[in-house]
C-alpha cells in the first residue's frame, strides 16, 4: 500500500467518525404510538395463528383419535413457537 492510499484511507476514517456520532437526545415520544400499533398488529396476528393451530390439531385428533398423543405434543410445541 502506498503512502497516498494510506493517507486517503486515514482521511476517510476521520471523516466517518462524525457521520456515525450519536445525535442529541430527543424525547422519544414519537416512537411510542407506532410501536403500540405494531405490537397490536403482532398480537392480533399471533392470536389468529394460535387459533388456526388449535383448530387444525382438534380436527386432526377428530379424524384419527389414535394419533392424539403426537398431535398434542406438536400442538404444544407449535404454540410455544408462535
PDB file of C-alpha atoms in Angstrom:
ATOM      1  CA  UNK A   1       0.000   0.000   0.000  1.00  0.00           C
ATOM      2  CA  UNK A   2       1.431   3.329  -0.965  1.00  0.00           C
ATOM      3  CA  UNK A   3       1.669   6.413   1.217  1.00  0.00           C
ATOM      4  CA  UNK A   4      -1.029   8.104  -0.853  1.00  0.00           C
ATOM      5  CA  UNK A   5      -3.501   5.249  -0.382  1.00  0.00           C
ATOM      6  CA  UNK A   6      -2.773   5.159   3.340  1.00  0.00           C
ATOM      7  CA  UNK A   7      -3.407   8.891   3.603  1.00  0.00           C
ATOM      8  CA  UNK A   8      -6.710   8.610   1.712  1.00  0.00           C
ATOM      9  CA  UNK A   9      -7.816   5.705   3.882  1.00  0.00           C
ATOM     10  CA  UNK A  10      -6.996   7.564   7.100  1.00  0.00           C
ATOM     11  CA  UNK A  11      -8.833  10.662   5.823  1.00  0.00           C
ATOM     12  CA  UNK A  12     -11.928   8.557   5.108  1.00  0.00           C
ATOM     13  CA  UNK A  13     -11.804   7.068   8.599  1.00  0.00           C
ATOM     14  CA  UNK A  14     -11.544  10.520  10.159  1.00  0.00           C
ATOM     15  CA  UNK A  15     -14.444  11.808   8.069  1.00  0.00           C
ATOM     16  CA  UNK A  16     -16.615   8.816   9.030  1.00  0.00           C
ATOM     17  CA  UNK A  17     -16.322   9.405  12.788  1.00  0.00           C
ATOM     18  CA  UNK A  18     -18.643  12.464  12.926  1.00  0.00           C
ATOM     19  CA  UNK A  19     -21.003  10.794  10.494  1.00  0.00           C
ATOM     20  CA  UNK A  20     -21.710   7.911  12.871  1.00  0.00           C
ATOM     21  CA  UNK A  21     -21.637  10.012  16.031  1.00  0.00           C
ATOM     22  CA  UNK A  22     -24.590   9.934  18.377  1.00  0.00           C
ATOM     23  CA  UNK A  23     -27.239  12.574  17.813  1.00  0.00           C
ATOM     24  CA  UNK A  24     -28.651  14.764  20.528  1.00  0.00           C
ATOM     25  CA  UNK A  25     -31.130  13.205  22.915  1.00  0.00           C
ATOM     26  CA  UNK A  26     -34.751  13.538  21.912  1.00  0.00           C
ATOM     27  CA  UNK A  27     -37.872  12.959  23.925  1.00  0.00           C
ATOM     28  CA  UNK A  28     -38.531   9.643  22.150  1.00  0.00           C
ATOM     29  CA  UNK A  29     -42.292  10.077  22.330  1.00  0.00           C
ATOM     30  CA  UNK A  30     -42.605   9.931  18.556  1.00  0.00           C
ATOM     31  CA  UNK A  31     -41.820   6.200  18.652  1.00  0.00           C
ATOM     32  CA  UNK A  32     -44.441   5.249  21.228  1.00  0.00           C
ATOM     33  CA  UNK A  33     -47.538   5.385  19.031  1.00  0.00           C
ATOM     34  CA  UNK A  34     -46.138   3.465  16.024  1.00  0.00           C
ATOM     35  CA  UNK A  35     -44.662   0.924  18.430  1.00  0.00           C
ATOM     36  CA  UNK A  36     -48.054   0.472  20.065  1.00  0.00           C
ATOM     37  CA  UNK A  37     -49.705  -0.089  16.683  1.00  0.00           C
ATOM     38  CA  UNK A  38     -47.019  -2.595  15.700  1.00  0.00           C
ATOM     39  CA  UNK A  39     -47.488  -4.533  18.941  1.00  0.00           C
ATOM     40  CA  UNK A  40     -51.270  -4.520  18.475  1.00  0.00           C
ATOM     41  CA  UNK A  41     -50.990  -5.893  14.946  1.00  0.00           C
ATOM     42  CA  UNK A  42     -48.456  -8.521  16.016  1.00  0.00           C
ATOM     43  CA  UNK A  43     -50.607  -9.605  18.964  1.00  0.00           C
ATOM     44  CA  UNK A  44     -53.705  -9.875  16.807  1.00  0.00           C
ATOM     45  CA  UNK A  45     -51.952 -11.945  14.165  1.00  0.00           C
ATOM     46  CA  UNK A  46     -50.426 -14.150  16.865  1.00  0.00           C
ATOM     47  CA  UNK A  47     -53.914 -14.833  18.234  1.00  0.00           C
ATOM     48  CA  UNK A  48     -55.157 -15.742  14.769  1.00  0.00           C
ATOM     49  CA  UNK A  49     -52.221 -18.103  14.236  1.00  0.00           C
ATOM     50  CA  UNK A  50     -52.793 -19.811  17.580  1.00  0.00           C
ATOM     51  CA  UNK A  51     -56.491 -20.254  16.807  1.00  0.00           C
ATOM     52  CA  UNK A  52     -55.670 -21.774  13.424  1.00  0.00           C
ATOM     53  CA  UNK A  53     -53.166 -24.168  15.021  1.00  0.00           C
ATOM     54  CA  UNK A  54     -55.626 -25.280  17.687  1.00  0.00           C
ATOM     55  CA  UNK A  55     -58.439 -25.822  15.189  1.00  0.00           C
ATOM     56  CA  UNK A  56     -56.173 -27.858  12.903  1.00  0.00           C
ATOM     57  CA  UNK A  57     -54.972 -30.045  15.764  1.00  0.00           C
ATOM     58  CA  UNK A  58     -58.503 -30.665  17.065  1.00  0.00           C
ATOM     59  CA  UNK A  59     -59.605 -31.556  13.546  1.00  0.00           C
ATOM     60  CA  UNK A  60     -56.668 -33.952  13.220  1.00  0.00           C
ATOM     61  CA  UNK A  61     -57.492 -35.608  16.544  1.00  0.00           C
ATOM     62  CA  UNK A  62     -61.156 -35.921  15.493  1.00  0.00           C
ATOM     63  CA  UNK A  63     -60.173 -37.677  12.268  1.00  0.00           C
ATOM     64  CA  UNK A  64     -57.650 -40.000  13.912  1.00  0.00           C
ATOM     65  CA  UNK A  65     -58.086 -40.379  17.689  1.00  0.00           C
ATOM     66  CA  UNK A  66     -55.162 -42.805  17.855  1.00  0.00           C
ATOM     67  CA  UNK A  67     -52.740 -40.033  16.927  1.00  0.00           C
ATOM     68  CA  UNK A  68     -53.896 -37.728  19.726  1.00  0.00           C
ATOM     69  CA  UNK A  69     -50.639 -38.036  21.693  1.00  0.00           C
ATOM     70  CA  UNK A  70     -48.204 -36.951  18.967  1.00  0.00           C
ATOM     71  CA  UNK A  71     -50.605 -34.282  17.707  1.00  0.00           C
ATOM     72  CA  UNK A  72     -50.934 -32.857  21.227  1.00  0.00           C
ATOM     73  CA  UNK A  73     -47.156 -32.728  21.650  1.00  0.00           C
ATOM     74  CA  UNK A  74     -46.711 -30.980  18.310  1.00  0.00           C
ATOM     75  CA  UNK A  75     -49.557 -28.587  19.158  1.00  0.00           C
ATOM     76  CA  UNK A  76     -47.922 -27.544  22.427  1.00  0.00           C
ATOM     77  CA  UNK A  77     -44.557 -27.159  20.698  1.00  0.00           C
ATOM     78  CA  UNK A  78     -46.115 -25.111  17.883  1.00  0.00           C
ATOM     79  CA  UNK A  79     -47.972 -22.840  20.309  1.00  0.00           C
ATOM     80  CA  UNK A  80     -44.733 -22.256  22.191  1.00  0.00           C
ATOM     81  CA  UNK A  81     -43.032 -21.213  18.945  1.00  0.00           C
ATOM     82  CA  UNK A  82     -45.895 -18.908  17.958  1.00  0.00           C
TER      83      UNK A  82
END
